[in-house]
GROMACS .gro file of C-alpha atoms in nm:
model
  321
    1UNK     CA    1  -0.003  -0.005  -0.020
    2UNK     CA    2   0.284   0.246   0.095
    3UNK     CA    3   0.438   0.171  -0.258
    4UNK     CA    4   0.098   0.254  -0.430
    5UNK     CA    5   0.077   0.588  -0.253
    6UNK     CA    6   0.428   0.707  -0.297
    7UNK     CA    7   0.390   0.580  -0.668
    8UNK     CA    8   0.050   0.770  -0.739
    9UNK     CA    9   0.198   1.077  -0.573
   10UNK     CA   10   0.507   1.089  -0.764
   11UNK     CA   11   0.294   1.049  -1.115
   12UNK     CA   12   0.072   1.321  -1.006
   13UNK     CA   13   0.381   1.546  -0.937
   14UNK     CA   14   0.543   1.471  -1.275
   15UNK     CA   15   0.203   1.567  -1.461
   16UNK     CA   16   0.167   1.892  -1.253
   17UNK     CA   17   0.505   2.022  -1.303
   18UNK     CA   18   0.464   2.015  -1.684
   19UNK     CA   19   0.119   2.189  -1.689
   20UNK     CA   20   0.114   2.545  -1.741
   21UNK     CA   21   0.009   2.859  -1.918
   22UNK     CA   22  -0.243   2.863  -2.198
   23UNK     CA   23  -0.534   2.723  -1.985
   24UNK     CA   24  -0.324   2.450  -1.826
   25UNK     CA   25  -0.289   2.468  -1.420
   26UNK     CA   26   0.075   2.530  -1.388
   27UNK     CA   27   0.166   2.916  -1.443
   28UNK     CA   28   0.446   3.134  -1.385
   29UNK     CA   29   0.421   3.271  -1.015
   30UNK     CA   30   0.279   3.625  -1.043
   31UNK     CA   31   0.382   3.704  -0.708
   32UNK     CA   32   0.748   3.604  -0.738
   33UNK     CA   33   1.011   3.880  -0.634
   34UNK     CA   34   1.384   3.801  -0.653
   35UNK     CA   35   1.571   3.780  -0.327
   36UNK     CA   36   1.867   3.975  -0.488
   37UNK     CA   37   1.838   4.329  -0.462
   38UNK     CA   38   2.191   4.444  -0.575
   39UNK     CA   39   2.303   4.441  -0.926
   40UNK     CA   40   2.636   4.260  -1.018
   41UNK     CA   41   2.637   4.458  -1.346
   42UNK     CA   42   2.571   4.815  -1.477
   43UNK     CA   43   2.477   4.926  -1.814
   44UNK     CA   44   2.869   4.965  -1.907
   45UNK     CA   45   2.939   4.596  -1.854
   46UNK     CA   46   2.606   4.419  -1.877
   47UNK     CA   47   2.610   4.090  -2.027
   48UNK     CA   48   2.357   4.037  -2.306
   49UNK     CA   49   2.123   3.702  -2.253
   50UNK     CA   50   1.921   3.558  -2.511
   51UNK     CA   51   1.616   3.329  -2.393
   52UNK     CA   52   1.555   3.117  -2.685
   53UNK     CA   53   1.166   3.134  -2.801
   54UNK     CA   54   1.215   3.034  -3.157
   55UNK     CA   55   1.194   2.636  -3.093
   56UNK     CA   56   0.840   2.597  -2.961
   57UNK     CA   57   1.026   2.630  -2.624
   58UNK     CA   58   0.780   2.527  -2.325
   59UNK     CA   59   0.987   2.785  -2.094
   60UNK     CA   60   0.992   3.143  -2.220
   61UNK     CA   61   1.068   3.497  -2.058
   62UNK     CA   62   0.720   3.610  -2.043
   63UNK     CA   63   0.592   3.249  -1.961
   64UNK     CA   64   0.717   2.985  -1.733
   65UNK     CA   65   1.045   3.138  -1.727
   66UNK     CA   66   0.945   3.485  -1.605
   67UNK     CA   67   1.081   3.434  -1.252
   68UNK     CA   68   1.411   3.324  -1.411
   69UNK     CA   69   1.396   3.645  -1.647
   70UNK     CA   70   1.347   3.844  -1.323
   71UNK     CA   71   1.642   3.698  -1.131
   72UNK     CA   72   1.874   3.809  -1.420
   73UNK     CA   73   1.733   4.132  -1.460
   74UNK     CA   74   1.778   4.189  -1.062
   75UNK     CA   75   2.141   4.121  -1.115
   76UNK     CA   76   2.199   4.379  -1.407
   77UNK     CA   77   2.196   4.128  -1.719
   78UNK     CA   78   2.039   4.264  -2.024
   79UNK     CA   79   1.800   4.006  -2.132
   80UNK     CA   80   1.613   3.963  -2.470
   81UNK     CA   81   1.359   3.696  -2.609
   82UNK     CA   82   1.505   3.520  -2.908
   83UNK     CA   83   1.252   3.474  -3.181
   84UNK     CA   84   1.478   3.403  -3.470
   85UNK     CA   85   1.667   3.109  -3.624
   86UNK     CA   86   2.013   3.069  -3.457
   87UNK     CA   87   2.271   3.168  -3.702
   88UNK     CA   88   2.590   3.267  -3.605
   89UNK     CA   89   2.557   3.613  -3.703
   90UNK     CA   90   2.261   3.661  -3.490
   91UNK     CA   91   2.439   3.474  -3.191
   92UNK     CA   92   2.752   3.710  -3.214
   93UNK     CA   93   2.525   3.971  -3.061
   94UNK     CA   94   2.472   3.792  -2.743
   95UNK     CA   95   2.711   3.675  -2.455
   96UNK     CA   96   2.485   3.397  -2.319
   97UNK     CA   97   2.215   3.188  -2.512
   98UNK     CA   98   1.966   3.031  -2.282
   99UNK     CA   99   1.750   2.744  -2.416
  100UNK     CA  100   1.497   2.573  -2.200
  101UNK     CA  101   1.280   2.297  -2.292
  102UNK     CA  102   1.287   2.327  -2.692
  103UNK     CA  103   1.005   2.109  -2.866
  104UNK     CA  104   0.969   2.030  -3.215
  105UNK     CA  105   0.757   2.277  -3.417
  106UNK     CA  106   0.386   2.264  -3.374
  107UNK     CA  107   0.377   2.037  -3.096
  108UNK     CA  108   0.064   2.059  -2.892
  109UNK     CA  109   0.024   1.712  -2.727
  110UNK     CA  110   0.257   1.439  -2.576
  111UNK     CA  111   0.191   1.182  -2.860
  112UNK     CA  112   0.509   1.034  -2.993
  113UNK     CA  113   0.717   1.043  -3.213
  114UNK     CA  114   0.900   1.347  -3.131
  115UNK     CA  115   1.119   1.522  -3.348
  116UNK     CA  116   1.449   1.713  -3.319
  117UNK     CA  117   1.389   2.113  -3.256
  118UNK     CA  118   1.713   2.208  -3.403
  119UNK     CA  119   1.829   2.188  -3.787
  120UNK     CA  120   2.171   2.099  -3.873
  121UNK     CA  121   2.299   2.428  -3.945
  122UNK     CA  122   2.160   2.588  -3.596
  123UNK     CA  123   2.378   2.324  -3.446
  124UNK     CA  124   2.704   2.406  -3.628
  125UNK     CA  125   2.632   2.801  -3.553
  126UNK     CA  126   2.604   2.705  -3.181
  127UNK     CA  127   2.891   2.487  -3.167
  128UNK     CA  128   3.098   2.757  -3.386
  129UNK     CA  129   2.958   3.044  -3.146
  130UNK     CA  130   3.043   2.859  -2.839
  131UNK     CA  131   3.410   2.765  -2.942
  132UNK     CA  132   3.478   3.122  -3.028
  133UNK     CA  133   3.385   3.258  -2.667
  134UNK     CA  134   3.012   3.230  -2.633
  135UNK     CA  135   2.812   3.055  -2.353
  136UNK     CA  136   2.531   2.834  -2.358
  137UNK     CA  137   2.270   2.750  -2.071
  138UNK     CA  138   2.096   2.417  -2.198
  139UNK     CA  139   1.807   2.325  -1.981
  140UNK     CA  140   1.649   1.997  -2.090
  141UNK     CA  141   1.365   1.852  -1.880
  142UNK     CA  142   1.192   1.500  -1.849
  143UNK     CA  143   1.061   1.326  -2.145
  144UNK     CA  144   1.005   1.418  -2.425
  145UNK     CA  145   1.235   1.712  -2.390
  146UNK     CA  146   1.552   1.520  -2.427
  147UNK     CA  147   1.445   1.383  -2.767
  148UNK     CA  148   1.356   1.733  -2.883
  149UNK     CA  149   1.712   1.863  -2.839
  150UNK     CA  150   1.923   1.547  -2.892
  151UNK     CA  151   2.112   1.718  -3.162
  152UNK     CA  152   2.221   1.989  -2.956
  153UNK     CA  153   2.330   1.781  -2.627
  154UNK     CA  154   2.502   1.524  -2.845
  155UNK     CA  155   2.700   1.781  -3.014
  156UNK     CA  156   2.856   1.880  -2.685
  157UNK     CA  157   2.905   1.508  -2.570
  158UNK     CA  158   2.598   1.483  -2.331
  159UNK     CA  159   2.400   1.174  -2.287
  160UNK     CA  160   2.047   1.211  -2.155
  161UNK     CA  161   1.797   0.950  -2.017
  162UNK     CA  162   1.459   0.984  -2.186
  163UNK     CA  163   1.236   0.931  -1.844
  164UNK     CA  164   1.118   1.101  -1.533
  165UNK     CA  165   1.326   1.107  -1.222
  166UNK     CA  166   1.201   1.205  -0.868
  167UNK     CA  167   1.250   1.546  -0.675
  168UNK     CA  168   1.637   1.539  -0.552
  169UNK     CA  169   1.845   1.729  -0.289
  170UNK     CA  170   2.227   1.797  -0.347
  171UNK     CA  171   2.454   1.851  -0.052
  172UNK     CA  172   2.855   1.889   0.004
  173UNK     CA  173   2.791   1.665   0.295
  174UNK     CA  174   2.697   1.361   0.098
  175UNK     CA  175   2.902   1.454  -0.216
  176UNK     CA  176   2.630   1.502  -0.449
  177UNK     CA  177   2.710   1.885  -0.454
  178UNK     CA  178   3.057   1.927  -0.607
  179UNK     CA  179   3.332   2.163  -0.500
  180UNK     CA  180   3.345   2.444  -0.798
  181UNK     CA  181   3.363   2.796  -0.821
  182UNK     CA  182   2.989   2.806  -0.865
  183UNK     CA  183   2.926   2.622  -0.562
  184UNK     CA  184   3.210   2.768  -0.332
  185UNK     CA  185   3.179   3.142  -0.388
  186UNK     CA  186   2.926   3.327  -0.220
  187UNK     CA  187   2.732   3.549  -0.476
  188UNK     CA  188   2.874   3.906  -0.398
  189UNK     CA  189   2.542   4.052  -0.352
  190UNK     CA  190   2.390   3.826  -0.111
  191UNK     CA  191   2.439   3.785   0.276
  192UNK     CA  192   2.564   3.458   0.346
  193UNK     CA  193   2.428   3.414   0.691
  194UNK     CA  194   2.076   3.491   0.585
  195UNK     CA  195   2.114   3.183   0.364
  196UNK     CA  196   2.259   2.935   0.595
  197UNK     CA  197   2.022   2.647   0.613
  198UNK     CA  198   2.268   2.403   0.798
  199UNK     CA  199   2.103   2.219   1.093
  200UNK     CA  200   2.393   1.984   1.221
  201UNK     CA  201   2.769   2.087   1.320
  202UNK     CA  202   2.863   1.792   1.103
  203UNK     CA  203   2.698   1.957   0.802
  204UNK     CA  204   2.853   2.293   0.905
  205UNK     CA  205   3.199   2.135   0.899
  206UNK     CA  206   3.147   1.967   0.586
  207UNK     CA  207   3.019   2.283   0.436
  208UNK     CA  208   3.320   2.498   0.547
  209UNK     CA  209   3.453   2.548   0.208
  210UNK     CA  210   3.109   2.568   0.039
  211UNK     CA  211   2.852   2.845   0.016
  212UNK     CA  212   2.558   2.627  -0.057
  213UNK     CA  213   2.421   2.393   0.199
  214UNK     CA  214   2.147   2.241  -0.028
  215UNK     CA  215   2.029   2.300  -0.403
  216UNK     CA  216   1.688   2.122  -0.476
  217UNK     CA  217   1.537   1.997  -0.801
  218UNK     CA  218   1.204   1.901  -0.890
  219UNK     CA  219   1.197   1.580  -1.115
  220UNK     CA  220   1.317   1.616  -1.459
  221UNK     CA  221   1.555   1.388  -1.641
  222UNK     CA  222   1.925   1.308  -1.591
  223UNK     CA  223   2.263   1.271  -1.802
  224UNK     CA  224   2.600   1.138  -1.832
  225UNK     CA  225   2.854   1.401  -1.871
  226UNK     CA  226   3.145   1.427  -2.138
  227UNK     CA  227   3.496   1.332  -1.970
  228UNK     CA  228   3.607   1.705  -1.958
  229UNK     CA  229   3.291   1.835  -1.770
  230UNK     CA  230   3.235   1.888  -1.402
  231UNK     CA  231   2.921   1.737  -1.259
  232UNK     CA  232   2.780   1.982  -1.009
  233UNK     CA  233   2.456   1.802  -0.920
  234UNK     CA  234   2.513   1.401  -0.889
  235UNK     CA  235   2.239   1.164  -0.827
  236UNK     CA  236   2.306   0.929  -0.543
  237UNK     CA  237   2.219   0.541  -0.488
  238UNK     CA  238   1.862   0.435  -0.535
  239UNK     CA  239   1.769   0.711  -0.793
  240UNK     CA  240   1.557   0.559  -1.056
  241UNK     CA  241   1.431   0.691  -1.375
  242UNK     CA  242   1.084   0.599  -1.495
  243UNK     CA  243   1.068   0.546  -1.868
  244UNK     CA  244   0.724   0.540  -2.040
  245UNK     CA  245   0.657   0.486  -2.396
  246UNK     CA  246   0.422   0.800  -2.372
  247UNK     CA  247   0.506   1.105  -2.129
  248UNK     CA  248   0.311   1.087  -1.812
  249UNK     CA  249   0.149   0.738  -1.890
  250UNK     CA  250   0.320   0.584  -1.603
  251UNK     CA  251   0.206   0.228  -1.430
  252UNK     CA  252   0.371  -0.028  -1.211
  253UNK     CA  253   0.471  -0.184  -1.524
  254UNK     CA  254   0.668   0.139  -1.663
  255UNK     CA  255   1.053   0.037  -1.667
  256UNK     CA  256   1.297   0.180  -1.425
  257UNK     CA  257   1.651   0.251  -1.483
  258UNK     CA  258   1.902   0.335  -1.209
  259UNK     CA  259   2.046   0.675  -1.222
  260UNK     CA  260   2.315   0.649  -0.969
  261UNK     CA  261   2.609   0.845  -1.082
  262UNK     CA  262   2.428   1.017  -1.347
  263UNK     CA  263   2.412   1.430  -1.315
  264UNK     CA  264   2.123   1.675  -1.309
  265UNK     CA  265   2.375   1.974  -1.338
  266UNK     CA  266   2.717   2.019  -1.508
  267UNK     CA  267   2.951   2.250  -1.662
  268UNK     CA  268   3.165   2.239  -1.955
  269UNK     CA  269   3.447   2.459  -2.101
  270UNK     CA  270   3.471   2.403  -2.502
  271UNK     CA  271   3.729   2.624  -2.693
  272UNK     CA  272   3.689   2.986  -2.581
  273UNK     CA  273   3.351   2.946  -2.456
  274UNK     CA  274   3.140   2.773  -2.187
  275UNK     CA  275   2.829   2.533  -2.165
  276UNK     CA  276   2.609   2.459  -1.862
  277UNK     CA  277   2.349   2.192  -1.862
  278UNK     CA  278   2.080   2.123  -1.636
  279UNK     CA  279   1.807   1.845  -1.661
  280UNK     CA  280   1.540   2.031  -1.463
  281UNK     CA  281   1.357   2.372  -1.547
  282UNK     CA  282   1.152   2.449  -1.193
  283UNK     CA  283   1.476   2.487  -1.001
  284UNK     CA  284   1.535   2.792  -1.181
  285UNK     CA  285   1.204   2.941  -1.176
  286UNK     CA  286   0.884   2.967  -0.964
  287UNK     CA  287   0.538   2.838  -1.069
  288UNK     CA  288   0.201   2.804  -0.892
  289UNK     CA  289  -0.044   2.525  -0.935
  290UNK     CA  290  -0.360   2.716  -0.999
  291UNK     CA  291  -0.637   2.463  -0.866
  292UNK     CA  292  -0.469   2.458  -0.522
  293UNK     CA  293  -0.238   2.784  -0.509
  294UNK     CA  294   0.059   2.580  -0.430
  295UNK     CA  295   0.383   2.743  -0.537
  296UNK     CA  296   0.681   2.527  -0.625
  297UNK     CA  297   1.049   2.596  -0.742
  298UNK     CA  298   1.254   2.887  -0.635
  299UNK     CA  299   1.014   2.964  -0.323
  300UNK     CA  300   1.014   2.614  -0.222
  301UNK     CA  301   1.126   2.483   0.110
  302UNK     CA  302   1.491   2.325   0.043
  303UNK     CA  303   1.538   2.542  -0.243
  304UNK     CA  304   1.622   2.872  -0.024
  305UNK     CA  305   1.974   2.855  -0.209
  306UNK     CA  306   1.872   2.791  -0.567
  307UNK     CA  307   1.821   3.165  -0.669
  308UNK     CA  308   2.185   3.230  -0.543
  309UNK     CA  309   2.297   2.911  -0.725
  310UNK     CA  310   2.162   3.058  -1.062
  311UNK     CA  311   2.329   3.387  -1.010
  312UNK     CA  312   2.637   3.208  -0.985
  313UNK     CA  313   2.596   2.976  -1.270
  314UNK     CA  314   2.521   3.298  -1.483
  315UNK     CA  315   2.830   3.460  -1.349
  316UNK     CA  316   3.025   3.162  -1.452
  317UNK     CA  317   2.876   3.178  -1.782
  318UNK     CA  318   2.952   3.539  -1.806
  319UNK     CA  319   3.306   3.464  -1.704
  320UNK     CA  320   3.270   3.701  -1.414
  321UNK     CA  321   3.397   3.406  -1.206
   0.00000   0.00000   0.00000
């Protein structure tokens, strides 16, 4: 009975995490206000960020990623919606490209097959731009999103699962949160004491060289990294991916695959550029489930450090750290 209750709760969470605007019950949090109040950048040195909206993206600057947009604006970034095909000439106008949950053109339901959202010329343009100094933030959530971005993540040497994983928390104390500039440097605009969520002396000691005590994700997928990447968020023992033939149609017979050692967040330096990949979208935004009013994401318990973590990811991509 316990297994059945947990299984049903997991299935409901997976479905609700992927429902949103346009009449669907999951929407961007209209009350979200960034905790950050001091800008790291001014008009003189503001990095230009393109948020992709040209590939039937499930998360956009004025939709499910509006809180993400607000966090970036609070730090002084110049943020623009990209509604054009991704050519090298167009990308040269930006410092950072954000692609969050692209889908194949015209997609309006979850019925297979799922086609790649990117053309060969676009992939070539993105790779050339990154190699010459551009920075890419790629967010690819649970199935079917990995299939729609397959040519892009394969171009940088990643390997995604095509399923759903459960919520996860990542901590330095258990080795799931890696030591890296992104995790060990306190954002220069936030007060470290106010973000201290450690409850034990053991965890405090383990976190002595880290700024973040915990980063939380809300499902998503998982991936393997290329050899020269750094996995920031490593999934532990017992983590499984549910792999349904049709997204959200999950039963007791749905295949389960171990995700132990796989990643939900990683960074990679390639040529003169940088790439950050995450396999869960809600960790960087705030959403409200309209039927109940429940809010999930940046404002959730256990995700108190997610906003500051996002700022550090962006600082790394902008080469400020």
